[in-house]
mmCIF file with all atom_site columns, C-alpha atoms and ligand atoms in Angstrom:
data_model
loop_
_atom_site.group_PDB
_atom_site.id
_atom_site.type_symbol
_atom_site.label_atom_id
_atom_site.label_alt_id
_atom_site.label_comp_id
_atom_site.label_asym_id
_atom_site.label_entity_id
_atom_site.label_seq_id
_atom_site.pdbx_PDB_ins_code
_atom_site.Cartn_x
_atom_site.Cartn_y
_atom_site.Cartn_z
_atom_site.occupancy
_atom_site.B_iso_or_equiv
_atom_site.pdbx_formal_charge
_atom_site.auth_seq_id
_atom_site.auth_comp_id
_atom_site.auth_asym_id
_atom_site.auth_atom_id
_atom_site.pdbx_PDB_model_num
ATOM   1   C  CA  . MET L 1 1   ? -46.087 21.563  -2.246  1.00 65.00 ? 1   MET L CA  1
ATOM   2   C  CA  . ASP L 1 2   ? -46.598 23.040  0.738   1.00 67.00 ? 2   ASP L CA  1
ATOM   3   C  CA  . ARG L 1 3   ? -43.018 25.113  2.321   1.00 61.00 ? 3   ARG L CA  1
ATOM   4   C  CA  . ARG L 1 4   ? -42.755 21.550  4.643   1.00 63.00 ? 4   ARG L CA  1
ATOM   5   C  CA  . ASN L 1 5   ? -41.985 19.370  1.974   1.00 62.00 ? 5   ASN L CA  1
ATOM   6   C  CA  . PHE L 1 6   ? -40.401 21.438  0.042   1.00 53.00 ? 6   PHE L CA  1
ATOM   7   C  CA  . ILE L 1 7   ? -37.451 22.067  2.986   1.00 53.00 ? 7   ILE L CA  1
ATOM   8   C  CA  . LYS L 1 8   ? -37.301 18.258  3.198   1.00 61.00 ? 8   LYS L CA  1
ATOM   9   C  CA  . SER L 1 9   ? -37.926 16.714  -0.341  1.00 59.00 ? 9   SER L CA  1
ATOM   10  C  CA  . SER L 1 10  ? -34.791 19.945  -0.854  1.00 54.00 ? 10  SER L CA  1
ATOM   11  C  CA  . CYS L 1 11  ? -32.426 18.814  2.101   1.00 45.00 ? 11  CYS L CA  1
ATOM   12  C  CA  . THR L 1 12  ? -33.278 15.064  1.025   1.00 49.00 ? 12  THR L CA  1
ATOM   13  C  CA  . PHE L 1 13  ? -32.565 15.979  -2.048  1.00 45.00 ? 13  PHE L CA  1
ATOM   14  C  CA  . CYS L 1 14  ? -28.982 17.192  -0.908  1.00 40.00 ? 14  CYS L CA  1
ATOM   15  C  CA  . VAL L 1 15  ? -27.408 14.559  1.183   1.00 41.00 ? 15  VAL L CA  1
ATOM   16  C  CA  . ALA L 1 16  ? -28.173 12.094  -1.637  1.00 46.00 ? 16  ALA L CA  1
ATOM   17  C  CA  . ALA L 1 17  ? -26.250 14.917  -3.850  1.00 44.00 ? 17  ALA L CA  1
ATOM   18  C  CA  . THR L 1 18  ? -23.544 15.310  -1.671  1.00 41.00 ? 18  THR L CA  1
ATOM   19  C  CA  . GLY L 1 19  ? -23.262 11.165  -0.143  1.00 44.00 ? 19  GLY L CA  1
ATOM   20  C  CA  . LEU L 1 20  ? -23.436 10.129  -4.471  1.00 42.00 ? 20  LEU L CA  1
ATOM   21  C  CA  . THR L 1 21  ? -20.102 13.085  -4.585  1.00 41.00 ? 21  THR L CA  1
ATOM   22  C  CA  . ALA L 1 22  ? -18.986 11.245  -1.908  1.00 41.00 ? 22  ALA L CA  1
ATOM   23  C  CA  . LEU L 1 23  ? -18.596 7.860   -2.809  1.00 43.00 ? 23  LEU L CA  1
ATOM   24  C  CA  . ALA L 1 24  ? -18.098 8.883   -6.303  1.00 43.00 ? 24  ALA L CA  1
ATOM   25  C  CA  . THR L 1 25  ? -15.144 10.344  -5.064  1.00 42.00 ? 25  THR L CA  1
ATOM   26  C  CA  . MET L 1 26  ? -13.596 7.436   -3.098  1.00 45.00 ? 26  MET L CA  1
ATOM   27  C  CA  . LEU L 1 27  ? -14.469 5.224   -6.245  1.00 44.00 ? 27  LEU L CA  1
ATOM   28  C  CA  . GLN L 1 28  ? -12.111 7.418   -8.379  1.00 46.00 ? 28  GLN L CA  1
ATOM   29  C  CA  . SER L 1 29  ? -9.179  7.150   -6.108  1.00 48.00 ? 29  SER L CA  1
ATOM   30  C  CA  . CYS L 1 30  ? -9.306  3.882   -5.367  1.00 49.00 ? 30  CYS L CA  1
ATOM   31  C  CA  . ALA L 1 31  ? -9.327  2.963   -9.119  1.00 51.00 ? 31  ALA L CA  1
ATOM   32  C  CA  . THR L 1 32  ? -5.678  5.160   -9.205  1.00 66.00 ? 32  THR L CA  1
ATOM   33  C  CA  . ILE L 1 33  ? -3.956  2.477   -6.777  1.00 83.00 ? 33  ILE L CA  1
ATOM   34  C  CA  . HIS L 1 34  ? -3.027  -0.451  -7.911  1.00 92.00 ? 34  HIS L CA  1
ATOM   35  C  CA  . VAL L 1 35  ? -0.999  -3.124  -5.887  1.00 93.00 ? 35  VAL L CA  1
ATOM   36  C  CA  . PHE L 1 36  ? 1.422   -5.894  -7.497  1.00 93.00 ? 36  PHE L CA  1
ATOM   37  C  CA  . ASN L 1 37  ? 2.152   -9.054  -4.945  1.00 92.00 ? 37  ASN L CA  1
ATOM   38  C  CA  . GLY L 1 38  ? 5.992   -9.663  -5.212  1.00 89.00 ? 38  GLY L CA  1
ATOM   39  C  CA  . THR L 1 39  ? 7.973   -11.943 -3.335  1.00 88.00 ? 39  THR L CA  1
ATOM   40  C  CA  . ILE L 1 40  ? 11.277  -12.343 -2.791  1.00 90.00 ? 40  ILE L CA  1
ATOM   41  C  CA  . ASP L 1 41  ? 14.231  -13.806 -4.416  1.00 89.00 ? 41  ASP L CA  1
ATOM   42  C  CA  . ASN L 1 42  ? 18.151  -12.572 -4.011  1.00 89.00 ? 42  ASN L CA  1
ATOM   43  C  CA  . ASN L 1 43  ? 17.109  -10.013 -2.214  1.00 91.00 ? 43  ASN L CA  1
ATOM   44  C  CA  . SER L 1 44  ? 14.983  -7.943  -5.050  1.00 93.00 ? 44  SER L CA  1
ATOM   45  C  CA  . ILE L 1 45  ? 11.594  -8.092  -6.359  1.00 94.00 ? 45  ILE L CA  1
ATOM   46  C  CA  . THR L 1 46  ? 10.924  -8.459  -9.614  1.00 94.00 ? 46  THR L CA  1
ATOM   47  C  CA  . VAL L 1 47  ? 8.074   -6.702  -11.670 1.00 93.00 ? 47  VAL L CA  1
ATOM   48  C  CA  . PRO L 1 48  ? 6.692   -7.719  -14.406 1.00 94.00 ? 48  PRO L CA  1
ATOM   49  C  CA  . LEU L 1 49  ? 6.472   -4.135  -17.235 1.00 93.00 ? 49  LEU L CA  1
ATOM   50  C  CA  . SER L 1 50  ? 3.307   -6.296  -18.561 1.00 93.00 ? 50  SER L CA  1
ATOM   51  C  CA  . GLU L 1 51  ? 2.362   -5.052  -14.350 1.00 91.00 ? 51  GLU L CA  1
ATOM   52  C  CA  . LEU L 1 52  ? 2.937   -1.271  -15.462 1.00 90.00 ? 52  LEU L CA  1
ATOM   53  C  CA  . VAL L 1 53  ? 1.695   -0.425  -18.225 1.00 90.00 ? 53  VAL L CA  1
ATOM   54  C  CA  . GLU L 1 54  ? -0.834  2.564   -18.502 1.00 89.00 ? 54  GLU L CA  1
ATOM   55  C  CA  . LYS L 1 55  ? -0.849  3.137   -14.889 1.00 90.00 ? 55  LYS L CA  1
ATOM   56  C  CA  . GLU L 1 56  ? 1.704   6.091   -12.943 1.00 91.00 ? 56  GLU L CA  1
ATOM   57  C  CA  . THR L 1 57  ? 1.703   4.574   -9.864  1.00 94.00 ? 57  THR L CA  1
ATOM   58  C  CA  . VAL L 1 58  ? 2.203   1.014   -7.792  1.00 95.00 ? 58  VAL L CA  1
ATOM   59  C  CA  . ILE L 1 59  ? 2.392   -0.450  -4.750  1.00 95.00 ? 59  ILE L CA  1
ATOM   60  C  CA  . ILE L 1 60  ? 4.378   -3.255  -4.170  1.00 95.00 ? 60  ILE L CA  1
ATOM   61  C  CA  . LYS L 1 61  ? 3.868   -5.687  -1.701  1.00 93.00 ? 61  LYS L CA  1
ATOM   62  C  CA  . SER L 1 62  ? 5.447   -8.136  -0.142  1.00 91.00 ? 62  SER L CA  1
ATOM   63  C  CA  . LYS L 1 63  ? 5.131   -10.667 3.032   1.00 87.00 ? 63  LYS L CA  1
ATOM   64  C  CA  . ASN L 1 64  ? 8.820   -10.152 3.917   1.00 83.00 ? 64  ASN L CA  1
ATOM   65  C  CA  . THR L 1 65  ? 9.814   -6.590  3.282   1.00 83.00 ? 65  THR L CA  1
ATOM   66  C  CA  . GLU L 1 66  ? 9.962   -3.909  6.164   1.00 82.00 ? 66  GLU L CA  1
ATOM   67  C  CA  . SER L 1 67  ? 7.170   -1.741  4.474   1.00 92.00 ? 67  SER L CA  1
ATOM   68  C  CA  . ASP L 1 68  ? 5.653   -1.531  1.503   1.00 95.00 ? 68  ASP L CA  1
ATOM   69  C  CA  . ILE L 1 69  ? 7.285   -0.407  -1.829  1.00 96.00 ? 69  ILE L CA  1
ATOM   70  C  CA  . ALA L 1 70  ? 5.875   2.497   -4.735  1.00 96.00 ? 70  ALA L CA  1
ATOM   71  C  CA  . LEU L 1 71  ? 6.743   2.297   -7.697  1.00 96.00 ? 71  LEU L CA  1
ATOM   72  C  CA  . VAL L 1 72  ? 6.036   5.937   -9.594  1.00 95.00 ? 72  VAL L CA  1
ATOM   73  C  CA  . LYS L 1 73  ? 6.810   6.750   -12.774 1.00 93.00 ? 73  LYS L CA  1
ATOM   74  C  CA  . SER L 1 74  ? 8.297   9.659   -14.059 1.00 89.00 ? 74  SER L CA  1
ATOM   75  C  CA  . LYS L 1 75  ? 7.279   12.125  -16.186 1.00 87.00 ? 75  LYS L CA  1
ATOM   76  C  CA  . SER L 1 76  ? 10.679  10.944  -18.271 1.00 89.00 ? 76  SER L CA  1
ATOM   77  C  CA  . GLY L 1 77  ? 8.768   7.760   -17.978 1.00 87.00 ? 77  GLY L CA  1
ATOM   78  C  CA  . GLU L 1 78  ? 11.312  6.136   -16.133 1.00 91.00 ? 78  GLU L CA  1
ATOM   79  C  CA  . TRP L 1 79  ? 10.058  4.212   -12.472 1.00 94.00 ? 79  TRP L CA  1
ATOM   80  C  CA  . LYS L 1 80  ? 11.337  5.206   -9.179  1.00 96.00 ? 80  LYS L CA  1
ATOM   81  C  CA  . ALA L 1 81  ? 11.333  2.413   -6.463  1.00 96.00 ? 81  ALA L CA  1
ATOM   82  C  CA  . LEU L 1 82  ? 9.745   4.522   -2.855  1.00 97.00 ? 82  LEU L CA  1
ATOM   83  C  CA  . LEU L 1 83  ? 9.999   2.803   0.708   1.00 96.00 ? 83  LEU L CA  1
ATOM   84  C  CA  . MET L 1 84  ? 6.960   3.680   2.228   1.00 97.00 ? 84  MET L CA  1
ATOM   85  C  CA  . LEU L 1 85  ? 8.787   4.061   5.411   1.00 97.00 ? 85  LEU L CA  1
ATOM   86  C  CA  . CYS L 1 86  ? 8.101   7.260   7.278   1.00 98.00 ? 86  CYS L CA  1
ATOM   87  C  CA  . THR L 1 87  ? 11.654  8.996   7.515   1.00 97.00 ? 87  THR L CA  1
ATOM   88  C  CA  . HIS L 1 88  ? 10.207  10.427  10.270  1.00 97.00 ? 88  HIS L CA  1
ATOM   89  C  CA  . ALA L 1 89  ? 9.740   8.009   13.070  1.00 95.00 ? 89  ALA L CA  1
ATOM   90  C  CA  . SER L 1 90  ? 9.513   4.864   10.410  1.00 94.00 ? 90  SER L CA  1
ATOM   91  C  CA  . ASN L 1 91  ? 5.804   3.705   10.614  1.00 95.00 ? 91  ASN L CA  1
ATOM   92  C  CA  . PRO L 1 92  ? 4.905   2.575   7.192   1.00 96.00 ? 92  PRO L CA  1
ATOM   93  C  CA  . ILE L 1 93  ? 2.609   5.266   5.565   1.00 96.00 ? 93  ILE L CA  1
ATOM   94  C  CA  . VAL L 1 94  ? 0.038   4.930   2.965   1.00 96.00 ? 94  VAL L CA  1
ATOM   95  C  CA  . PHE L 1 95  ? -0.194  5.991   -0.916  1.00 95.00 ? 95  PHE L CA  1
ATOM   96  C  CA  . ASN L 1 96  ? -3.997  8.108   -1.333  1.00 93.00 ? 96  ASN L CA  1
ATOM   97  C  CA  . GLY L 1 97  ? -3.774  8.203   -4.655  1.00 91.00 ? 97  GLY L CA  1
ATOM   98  C  CA  . SER L 1 98  ? -1.559  12.080  -5.126  1.00 91.00 ? 98  SER L CA  1
ATOM   99  C  CA  . ALA L 1 99  ? 0.524   11.793  -2.459  1.00 95.00 ? 99  ALA L CA  1
ATOM   100 C  CA  . PHE L 1 100 ? 2.348   8.952   0.884   1.00 97.00 ? 100 PHE L CA  1
ATOM   101 C  CA  . MET L 1 101 ? 0.869   10.450  4.124   1.00 97.00 ? 101 MET L CA  1
ATOM   102 C  CA  . CYS L 1 102 ? 1.865   9.549   7.040   1.00 97.00 ? 102 CYS L CA  1
ATOM   103 C  CA  . ASN L 1 103 ? -0.803  8.471   9.533   1.00 95.00 ? 103 ASN L CA  1
ATOM   104 C  CA  . VAL L 1 104 ? 1.084   9.035   12.975  1.00 96.00 ? 104 VAL L CA  1
ATOM   105 C  CA  . HIS L 1 105 ? 2.371   12.557  13.159  1.00 96.00 ? 105 HIS L CA  1
ATOM   106 C  CA  . PHE L 1 106 ? 0.741   13.297  9.548   1.00 96.00 ? 106 PHE L CA  1
ATOM   107 C  CA  . SER L 1 107 ? 3.937   13.690  7.251   1.00 97.00 ? 107 SER L CA  1
ATOM   108 C  CA  . GLU L 1 108 ? 2.944   14.512  4.033   1.00 97.00 ? 108 GLU L CA  1
ATOM   109 C  CA  . PHE L 1 109 ? 5.348   12.846  1.506   1.00 98.00 ? 109 PHE L CA  1
ATOM   110 C  CA  . ASN L 1 110 ? 5.250   13.980  -2.678  1.00 96.00 ? 110 ASN L CA  1
ATOM   111 C  CA  . MET L 1 111 ? 5.192   11.698  -5.884  1.00 95.00 ? 111 MET L CA  1
ATOM   112 C  CA  . ASP L 1 112 ? 8.886   11.791  -5.677  1.00 95.00 ? 112 ASP L CA  1
ATOM   113 C  CA  . GLY L 1 113 ? 9.073   11.312  -1.427  1.00 96.00 ? 113 GLY L CA  1
ATOM   114 C  CA  . VAL L 1 114 ? 10.017  14.992  -0.388  1.00 97.00 ? 114 VAL L CA  1
ATOM   115 C  CA  . PRO L 1 115 ? 7.777   16.127  2.403   1.00 97.00 ? 115 PRO L CA  1
ATOM   116 C  CA  . LYS L 1 116 ? 5.376   18.077  1.914   1.00 96.00 ? 116 LYS L CA  1
ATOM   117 C  CA  . ASN L 1 117 ? 4.463   19.250  5.274   1.00 93.00 ? 117 ASN L CA  1
ATOM   118 C  CA  . GLY L 1 118 ? 6.505   17.919  8.356   1.00 87.00 ? 118 GLY L CA  1
ATOM   119 C  CA  . PRO L 1 119 ? 7.616   16.738  10.831  1.00 96.00 ? 119 PRO L CA  1
ATOM   120 C  CA  . ALA L 1 120 ? 9.406   14.175  8.641   1.00 96.00 ? 120 ALA L CA  1
ATOM   121 C  CA  . GLN L 1 121 ? 12.256  16.501  7.120   1.00 97.00 ? 121 GLN L CA  1
ATOM   122 C  CA  . LYS L 1 122 ? 13.970  13.428  5.231   1.00 97.00 ? 122 LYS L CA  1
ATOM   123 C  CA  . PRO L 1 123 ? 12.574  12.311  2.060   1.00 98.00 ? 123 PRO L CA  1
ATOM   124 C  CA  . LEU L 1 124 ? 11.643  8.660   1.990   1.00 98.00 ? 124 LEU L CA  1
ATOM   125 C  CA  . LYS L 1 125 ? 14.341  5.923   0.970   1.00 97.00 ? 125 LYS L CA  1
ATOM   126 C  CA  . ILE L 1 126 ? 14.794  5.406   -2.867  1.00 97.00 ? 126 ILE L CA  1
ATOM   127 C  CA  . LEU L 1 127 ? 16.033  1.713   -3.910  1.00 96.00 ? 127 LEU L CA  1
ATOM   128 C  CA  . THR L 1 128 ? 17.380  0.615   -6.674  1.00 96.00 ? 128 THR L CA  1
ATOM   129 C  CA  . THR L 1 129 ? 15.969  -0.111  -9.614  1.00 95.00 ? 129 THR L CA  1
ATOM   130 C  CA  . GLU L 1 130 ? 17.541  -2.479  -12.518 1.00 94.00 ? 130 GLU L CA  1
ATOM   131 C  CA  . LEU L 1 131 ? 15.091  -3.202  -16.234 1.00 93.00 ? 131 LEU L CA  1
ATOM   132 C  CA  . LYS L 1 132 ? 15.682  -6.937  -16.888 1.00 92.00 ? 132 LYS L CA  1
ATOM   133 C  CA  . ASN L 1 133 ? 14.612  -8.948  -19.347 1.00 90.00 ? 133 ASN L CA  1
ATOM   134 C  CA  . GLU L 1 134 ? 11.579  -6.865  -19.650 1.00 94.00 ? 134 GLU L CA  1
ATOM   135 C  CA  . SER L 1 135 ? 10.849  -6.756  -15.885 1.00 94.00 ? 135 SER L CA  1
ATOM   136 C  CA  . ILE L 1 136 ? 11.834  -4.223  -13.262 1.00 94.00 ? 136 ILE L CA  1
ATOM   137 C  CA  . VAL L 1 137 ? 14.201  -5.365  -10.675 1.00 96.00 ? 137 VAL L CA  1
ATOM   138 C  CA  . ILE L 1 138 ? 14.379  -3.592  -7.378  1.00 95.00 ? 138 ILE L CA  1
ATOM   139 C  CA  . LYS L 1 139 ? 17.022  -3.773  -5.104  1.00 94.00 ? 139 LYS L CA  1
ATOM   140 C  CA  . LEU L 1 140 ? 16.108  -4.727  -1.021  1.00 91.00 ? 140 LEU L CA  1
HETATM 141 S  S1  . FES Y 2 .   ? 6.304   8.831   12.168  1.00 70.77 ? 1   FES Y S1  1
HETATM 142 FE FE1 . FES Y 2 .   ? 5.436   9.574   10.245  1.00 70.77 ? 1   FES Y FE1 1
HETATM 143 S  S2  . FES Y 2 .   ? 5.591   11.685  10.600  1.00 70.77 ? 1   FES Y S2  1
HETATM 144 FE FE2 . FES Y 2 .   ? 6.425   10.346  12.692  1.00 70.77 ? 1   FES Y FE2 1
#
């Protein structure tokens, strides 16, 4: 193999390997994000425990809430409901698989809802939850 063909085939391999690695990372982070479409009833959303089996975080979407809600399992096994609304200027935040991000001014919140990077200074709002009839009831 001459020098030109060697460089060409090496570059092709590197581009393919980089692309596959990036794709695998994206698919892995997508695989960890679970979504539950909830409905509001009596100013609350009920999430069956069967929806939470073997999950650490579930994003609750509902048409009539001001933002999505993240149900996050603590190390002790309890679930916490975080309102996914940035505390800097009330914009929706997104879950990236390991933290919550605001794409407006780039605040970042940890899995407890505490700001890791500003400008947000206050933690995410925690909604009251109740365990009832094999479900978690999130009070809005
Ligand atoms: S609105 Fe989220 S960081 Fe400013």
